[in-house]
mmCIF file with all atom_site columns, C-alpha atoms in Angstrom:
data_model
loop_
_atom_site.group_PDB
_atom_site.id
_atom_site.type_symbol
_atom_site.label_atom_id
_atom_site.label_alt_id
_atom_site.label_comp_id
_atom_site.label_asym_id
_atom_site.label_entity_id
_atom_site.label_seq_id
_atom_site.pdbx_PDB_ins_code
_atom_site.Cartn_x
_atom_site.Cartn_y
_atom_site.Cartn_z
_atom_site.occupancy
_atom_site.B_iso_or_equiv
_atom_site.pdbx_formal_charge
_atom_site.auth_seq_id
_atom_site.auth_comp_id
_atom_site.auth_asym_id
_atom_site.auth_atom_id
_atom_site.pdbx_PDB_model_num
ATOM 1   C CA . GLN V 1 1   ? 13.467  1.781   -14.622 1.00 0.00 ? 1   GLN V CA 1
ATOM 2   C CA . VAL V 1 2   ? 10.563  1.618   -12.166 1.00 0.00 ? 2   VAL V CA 1
ATOM 3   C CA . THR V 1 3   ? 11.329  2.354   -8.512  1.00 0.00 ? 3   THR V CA 1
ATOM 4   C CA . VAL V 1 4   ? 8.833   1.911   -5.779  1.00 0.00 ? 4   VAL V CA 1
ATOM 5   C CA . ALA V 1 5   ? 9.427   3.363   -2.289  1.00 0.00 ? 5   ALA V CA 1
ATOM 6   C CA . GLU V 1 6   ? 7.315   3.523   0.946   1.00 0.00 ? 6   GLU V CA 1
ATOM 7   C CA . SER V 1 7   ? 7.456   6.022   3.765   1.00 0.00 ? 7   SER V CA 1
ATOM 8   C CA . GLY V 1 8   ? 5.388   7.007   6.818   1.00 0.00 ? 8   GLY V CA 1
ATOM 9   C CA . GLY V 1 9   ? 5.785   3.989   9.045   1.00 0.00 ? 9   GLY V CA 1
ATOM 10  C CA . GLY V 1 10  ? 6.520   4.340   12.759  1.00 0.00 ? 10  GLY V CA 1
ATOM 11  C CA . SER V 1 11  ? 5.261   3.429   16.166  1.00 0.00 ? 11  SER V CA 1
ATOM 12  C CA . VAL V 1 12  ? 1.828   4.336   17.448  1.00 0.00 ? 12  VAL V CA 1
ATOM 13  C CA . GLN V 1 13  ? -0.513  3.359   20.303  1.00 0.00 ? 13  GLN V CA 1
ATOM 14  C CA . ALA V 1 14  ? -3.496  1.255   19.711  1.00 0.00 ? 14  ALA V CA 1
ATOM 15  C CA . GLY V 1 15  ? -6.425  3.356   18.563  1.00 0.00 ? 15  GLY V CA 1
ATOM 16  C CA . GLY V 1 16  ? -4.122  5.844   16.757  1.00 0.00 ? 16  GLY V CA 1
ATOM 17  C CA . SER V 1 17  ? -3.597  6.610   13.203  1.00 0.00 ? 17  SER V CA 1
ATOM 18  C CA . LEU V 1 18  ? -0.794  6.678   10.560  1.00 0.00 ? 18  LEU V CA 1
ATOM 19  C CA . ARG V 1 19  ? -0.556  7.566   7.003   1.00 0.00 ? 19  ARG V CA 1
ATOM 20  C CA . LEU V 1 20  ? 1.717   5.718   4.663   1.00 0.00 ? 20  LEU V CA 1
ATOM 21  C CA . SER V 1 21  ? 2.879   7.013   1.341   1.00 0.00 ? 21  SER V CA 1
ATOM 22  C CA . CYS V 1 22  ? 4.214   5.264   -1.651  1.00 0.00 ? 22  CYS V CA 1
ATOM 23  C CA . THR V 1 23  ? 5.823   6.542   -4.849  1.00 0.00 ? 23  THR V CA 1
ATOM 24  C CA . ALA V 1 24  ? 6.255   4.631   -8.034  1.00 0.00 ? 24  ALA V CA 1
ATOM 25  C CA . SER V 1 25  ? 8.615   6.501   -10.425 1.00 0.00 ? 25  SER V CA 1
ATOM 26  C CA . GLY V 1 26  ? 9.412   5.595   -14.020 1.00 0.00 ? 26  GLY V CA 1
ATOM 27  C CA . TRP V 1 27  ? 6.067   3.779   -14.699 1.00 0.00 ? 27  TRP V CA 1
ATOM 28  C CA . PRO V 1 28  ? 5.704   3.932   -18.468 1.00 0.00 ? 28  PRO V CA 1
ATOM 29  C CA . TYR V 1 29  ? 2.053   2.820   -18.743 1.00 0.00 ? 29  TYR V CA 1
ATOM 30  C CA . SER V 1 30  ? -1.285  4.566   -18.261 1.00 0.00 ? 30  SER V CA 1
ATOM 31  C CA . SER V 1 31  ? -2.828  1.546   -16.718 1.00 0.00 ? 31  SER V CA 1
ATOM 32  C CA . TYR V 1 32  ? -1.851  0.113   -13.348 1.00 0.00 ? 32  TYR V CA 1
ATOM 33  C CA . CYS V 1 33  ? -2.860  -1.340  -10.100 1.00 0.00 ? 33  CYS V CA 1
ATOM 34  C CA . MET V 1 34  ? -1.075  -0.191  -6.932  1.00 0.00 ? 34  MET V CA 1
ATOM 35  C CA . ALA V 1 35  ? -1.582  -2.005  -3.656  1.00 0.00 ? 35  ALA V CA 1
ATOM 36  C CA . TRP V 1 36  ? -0.532  -2.184  -0.028  1.00 0.00 ? 36  TRP V CA 1
ATOM 37  C CA . PHE V 1 37  ? 0.511   -5.431  1.548   1.00 0.00 ? 37  PHE V CA 1
ATOM 38  C CA . ARG V 1 38  ? 1.330   -6.274  5.231   1.00 0.00 ? 38  ARG V CA 1
ATOM 39  C CA . GLN V 1 39  ? 3.633   -8.984  6.520   1.00 0.00 ? 39  GLN V CA 1
ATOM 40  C CA . ALA V 1 40  ? 2.990   -9.520  10.140  1.00 0.00 ? 40  ALA V CA 1
ATOM 41  C CA . PRO V 1 41  ? 5.500   -11.323 12.338  1.00 0.00 ? 41  PRO V CA 1
ATOM 42  C CA . GLY V 1 42  ? 5.417   -15.068 11.571  1.00 0.00 ? 42  GLY V CA 1
ATOM 43  C CA . LYS V 1 43  ? 2.782   -14.664 8.872   1.00 0.00 ? 43  LYS V CA 1
ATOM 44  C CA . GLU V 1 44  ? 2.646   -14.482 5.150   1.00 0.00 ? 44  GLU V CA 1
ATOM 45  C CA . ARG V 1 45  ? 2.358   -11.227 3.285   1.00 0.00 ? 45  ARG V CA 1
ATOM 46  C CA . ALA V 1 46  ? -1.223  -10.330 2.601   1.00 0.00 ? 46  ALA V CA 1
ATOM 47  C CA . MET V 1 47  ? -2.873  -7.629  0.479   1.00 0.00 ? 47  MET V CA 1
ATOM 48  C CA . LEU V 1 48  ? -4.680  -4.989  2.450   1.00 0.00 ? 48  LEU V CA 1
ATOM 49  C CA . ALA V 1 49  ? -5.951  -2.570  -0.170  1.00 0.00 ? 49  ALA V CA 1
ATOM 50  C CA . SER V 1 50  ? -5.540  -1.830  -3.843  1.00 0.00 ? 50  SER V CA 1
ATOM 51  C CA . ILE V 1 51  ? -6.392  0.917   -6.235  1.00 0.00 ? 51  ILE V CA 1
ATOM 52  C CA . ASP V 1 52  ? -6.211  0.998   -10.110 1.00 0.00 ? 52  ASP V CA 1
ATOM 53  C CA . SER V 1 53  ? -5.877  3.570   -12.822 1.00 0.00 ? 53  SER V CA 1
ATOM 54  C CA . ASP V 1 54  ? -9.675  3.703   -13.118 1.00 0.00 ? 54  ASP V CA 1
ATOM 55  C CA . GLY V 1 55  ? -9.960  4.668   -9.508  1.00 0.00 ? 55  GLY V CA 1
ATOM 56  C CA . ASP V 1 56  ? -11.552 1.331   -8.371  1.00 0.00 ? 56  ASP V CA 1
ATOM 57  C CA . ASN V 1 57  ? -10.368 0.147   -4.978  1.00 0.00 ? 57  ASN V CA 1
ATOM 58  C CA . MET V 1 58  ? -10.609 -2.959  -2.887  1.00 0.00 ? 58  MET V CA 1
ATOM 59  C CA . TYR V 1 59  ? -9.997  -3.722  0.717   1.00 0.00 ? 59  TYR V CA 1
ATOM 60  C CA . ALA V 1 60  ? -9.329  -6.844  2.790   1.00 0.00 ? 60  ALA V CA 1
ATOM 61  C CA . ASP V 1 61  ? -12.027 -7.501  5.392   1.00 0.00 ? 61  ASP V CA 1
ATOM 62  C CA . SER V 1 62  ? -9.494  -6.968  8.144   1.00 0.00 ? 62  SER V CA 1
ATOM 63  C CA . VAL V 1 63  ? -9.107  -3.289  7.289   1.00 0.00 ? 63  VAL V CA 1
ATOM 64  C CA . LYS V 1 64  ? -12.410 -2.359  5.760   1.00 0.00 ? 64  LYS V CA 1
ATOM 65  C CA . GLY V 1 65  ? -13.877 0.662   7.409   1.00 0.00 ? 65  GLY V CA 1
ATOM 66  C CA . ARG V 1 66  ? -10.460 1.527   9.093   1.00 0.00 ? 66  ARG V CA 1
ATOM 67  C CA . PHE V 1 67  ? -8.019  2.007   6.190   1.00 0.00 ? 67  PHE V CA 1
ATOM 68  C CA . THR V 1 68  ? -8.472  4.201   3.210   1.00 0.00 ? 68  THR V CA 1
ATOM 69  C CA . ILE V 1 69  ? -6.339  4.027   0.048   1.00 0.00 ? 69  ILE V CA 1
ATOM 70  C CA . SER V 1 70  ? -6.057  6.950   -2.292  1.00 0.00 ? 70  SER V CA 1
ATOM 71  C CA . GLN V 1 71  ? -3.898  8.028   -5.148  1.00 0.00 ? 71  GLN V CA 1
ATOM 72  C CA . GLY V 1 72  ? -2.264  10.843  -7.103  1.00 0.00 ? 72  GLY V CA 1
ATOM 73  C CA . ASN V 1 73  ? 0.164   11.517  -9.854  1.00 0.00 ? 73  ASN V CA 1
ATOM 74  C CA . ALA V 1 74  ? 2.454   14.214  -11.072 1.00 0.00 ? 74  ALA V CA 1
ATOM 75  C CA . ASP V 1 75  ? 5.371   14.456  -13.468 1.00 0.00 ? 75  ASP V CA 1
ATOM 76  C CA . LYS V 1 76  ? 5.262   10.640  -14.253 1.00 0.00 ? 76  LYS V CA 1
ATOM 77  C CA . VAL V 1 77  ? 5.346   9.693   -10.592 1.00 0.00 ? 77  VAL V CA 1
ATOM 78  C CA . LEU V 1 78  ? 2.490   7.744   -9.103  1.00 0.00 ? 78  LEU V CA 1
ATOM 79  C CA . TYR V 1 79  ? 1.509   8.286   -5.578  1.00 0.00 ? 79  TYR V CA 1
ATOM 80  C CA . VAL V 1 80  ? -0.590  5.953   -3.387  1.00 0.00 ? 80  VAL V CA 1
ATOM 81  C CA . TYR V 1 81  ? -1.503  6.605   0.268   1.00 0.00 ? 81  TYR V CA 1
ATOM 82  C CA . LEU V 1 82  ? -2.791  4.469   2.962   1.00 0.00 ? 82  LEU V CA 1
ATOM 83  C CA . GLN V 1 83  ? -4.639  6.286   5.747   1.00 0.00 ? 83  GLN V CA 1
ATOM 84  C CA . MET V 1 84  ? -4.838  3.873   8.686   1.00 0.00 ? 84  MET V CA 1
ATOM 85  C CA . ASN V 1 85  ? -7.132  4.636   11.524  1.00 0.00 ? 85  ASN V CA 1
ATOM 86  C CA . LYS V 1 86  ? -8.219  2.806   14.615  1.00 0.00 ? 86  LYS V CA 1
ATOM 87  C CA . LEU V 1 87  ? -4.992  0.794   14.612  1.00 0.00 ? 87  LEU V CA 1
ATOM 88  C CA . THR V 1 88  ? -4.785  -2.382  16.680  1.00 0.00 ? 88  THR V CA 1
ATOM 89  C CA . ILE V 1 89  ? -1.833  -4.465  17.807  1.00 0.00 ? 89  ILE V CA 1
ATOM 90  C CA . GLU V 1 90  ? -2.679  -6.935  15.003  1.00 0.00 ? 90  GLU V CA 1
ATOM 91  C CA . ASP V 1 91  ? -1.807  -4.205  12.415  1.00 0.00 ? 91  ASP V CA 1
ATOM 92  C CA . THR V 1 92  ? 1.810   -4.462  13.471  1.00 0.00 ? 92  THR V CA 1
ATOM 93  C CA . GLY V 1 93  ? 3.996   -5.546  10.525  1.00 0.00 ? 93  GLY V CA 1
ATOM 94  C CA . THR V 1 94  ? 6.007   -4.449  7.526   1.00 0.00 ? 94  THR V CA 1
ATOM 95  C CA . TYR V 1 95  ? 4.029   -2.664  4.961   1.00 0.00 ? 95  TYR V CA 1
ATOM 96  C CA . TYR V 1 96  ? 4.924   -2.993  1.425   1.00 0.00 ? 96  TYR V CA 1
ATOM 97  C CA . CYS V 1 97  ? 3.696   -1.072  -1.748  1.00 0.00 ? 97  CYS V CA 1
ATOM 98  C CA . ALA V 1 98  ? 3.634   -2.703  -5.132  1.00 0.00 ? 98  ALA V CA 1
ATOM 99  C CA . ILE V 1 99  ? 2.567   -1.942  -8.712  1.00 0.00 ? 99  ILE V CA 1
ATOM 100 C CA . GLU V 1 100 ? 1.343   -4.119  -11.593 1.00 0.00 ? 100 GLU V CA 1
ATOM 101 C CA . ARG V 1 101 ? 0.296   -3.219  -15.088 1.00 0.00 ? 101 ARG V CA 1
ATOM 102 C CA . TRP V 1 102 ? -2.716  -5.446  -15.414 1.00 0.00 ? 102 TRP V CA 1
ATOM 103 C CA . GLY V 1 103 ? -4.981  -6.443  -12.558 1.00 0.00 ? 103 GLY V CA 1
ATOM 104 C CA . CYS V 1 104 ? -3.897  -6.743  -8.937  1.00 0.00 ? 104 CYS V CA 1
ATOM 105 C CA . GLY V 1 105 ? -2.502  -10.138 -8.909  1.00 0.00 ? 105 GLY V CA 1
ATOM 106 C CA . ALA V 1 106 ? 1.157   -10.873 -9.261  1.00 0.00 ? 106 ALA V CA 1
ATOM 107 C CA . MET V 1 107 ? 2.755   -7.578  -8.672  1.00 0.00 ? 107 MET V CA 1
ATOM 108 C CA . ASP V 1 108 ? 5.600   -6.478  -10.852 1.00 0.00 ? 108 ASP V CA 1
ATOM 109 C CA . TYR V 1 109 ? 7.546   -4.089  -8.759  1.00 0.00 ? 109 TYR V CA 1
ATOM 110 C CA . TRP V 1 110 ? 7.834   -3.864  -4.918  1.00 0.00 ? 110 TRP V CA 1
ATOM 111 C CA . GLY V 1 111 ? 9.139   -1.347  -2.465  1.00 0.00 ? 111 GLY V CA 1
ATOM 112 C CA . LYS V 1 112 ? 11.415  -2.326  0.477   1.00 0.00 ? 112 LYS V CA 1
ATOM 113 C CA . GLY V 1 113 ? 8.718   -1.882  3.023   1.00 0.00 ? 113 GLY V CA 1
ATOM 114 C CA . THR V 1 114 ? 8.115   0.356   6.071   1.00 0.00 ? 114 THR V CA 1
ATOM 115 C CA . GLN V 1 115 ? 7.658   -0.846  9.576   1.00 0.00 ? 115 GLN V CA 1
ATOM 116 C CA . VAL V 1 116 ? 4.523   -0.104  11.537  1.00 0.00 ? 116 VAL V CA 1
ATOM 117 C CA . THR V 1 117 ? 4.362   -1.012  15.198  1.00 0.00 ? 117 THR V CA 1
ATOM 118 C CA . VAL V 1 118 ? 1.251   -0.643  17.251  1.00 0.00 ? 118 VAL V CA 1
ATOM 119 C CA . SER V 1 119 ? 1.497   -0.929  20.982  1.00 0.00 ? 119 SER V CA 1
ATOM 120 C CA . SER V 1 120 ? -1.091  -1.225  23.680  1.00 0.00 ? 120 SER V CA 1
#
């Protein structure tokens, strides 16, 4: 059974930084795409960054240059991190991690999310 879990959310002032972590345990395949999504209040969930098993990554324009996605693995657990710098009030929302076997489209498994609140 695949389990995805996020951690590292919290409250921060604008201009500050946070690092989110995600673990995907029980993933049985060598290939994957892991991604971070954000759902801001009153808005749809949107992908922010993704990374795949080849190490290729992608960023949404809104976070390019400010956020960095990275990954690791150990003992059949996949880890993905999101380093968020120069946070703005618009970065407030619930952040979700997800994993998919092929590509970075319709994600197969999701975490429950972690809240990030940026204040002025």
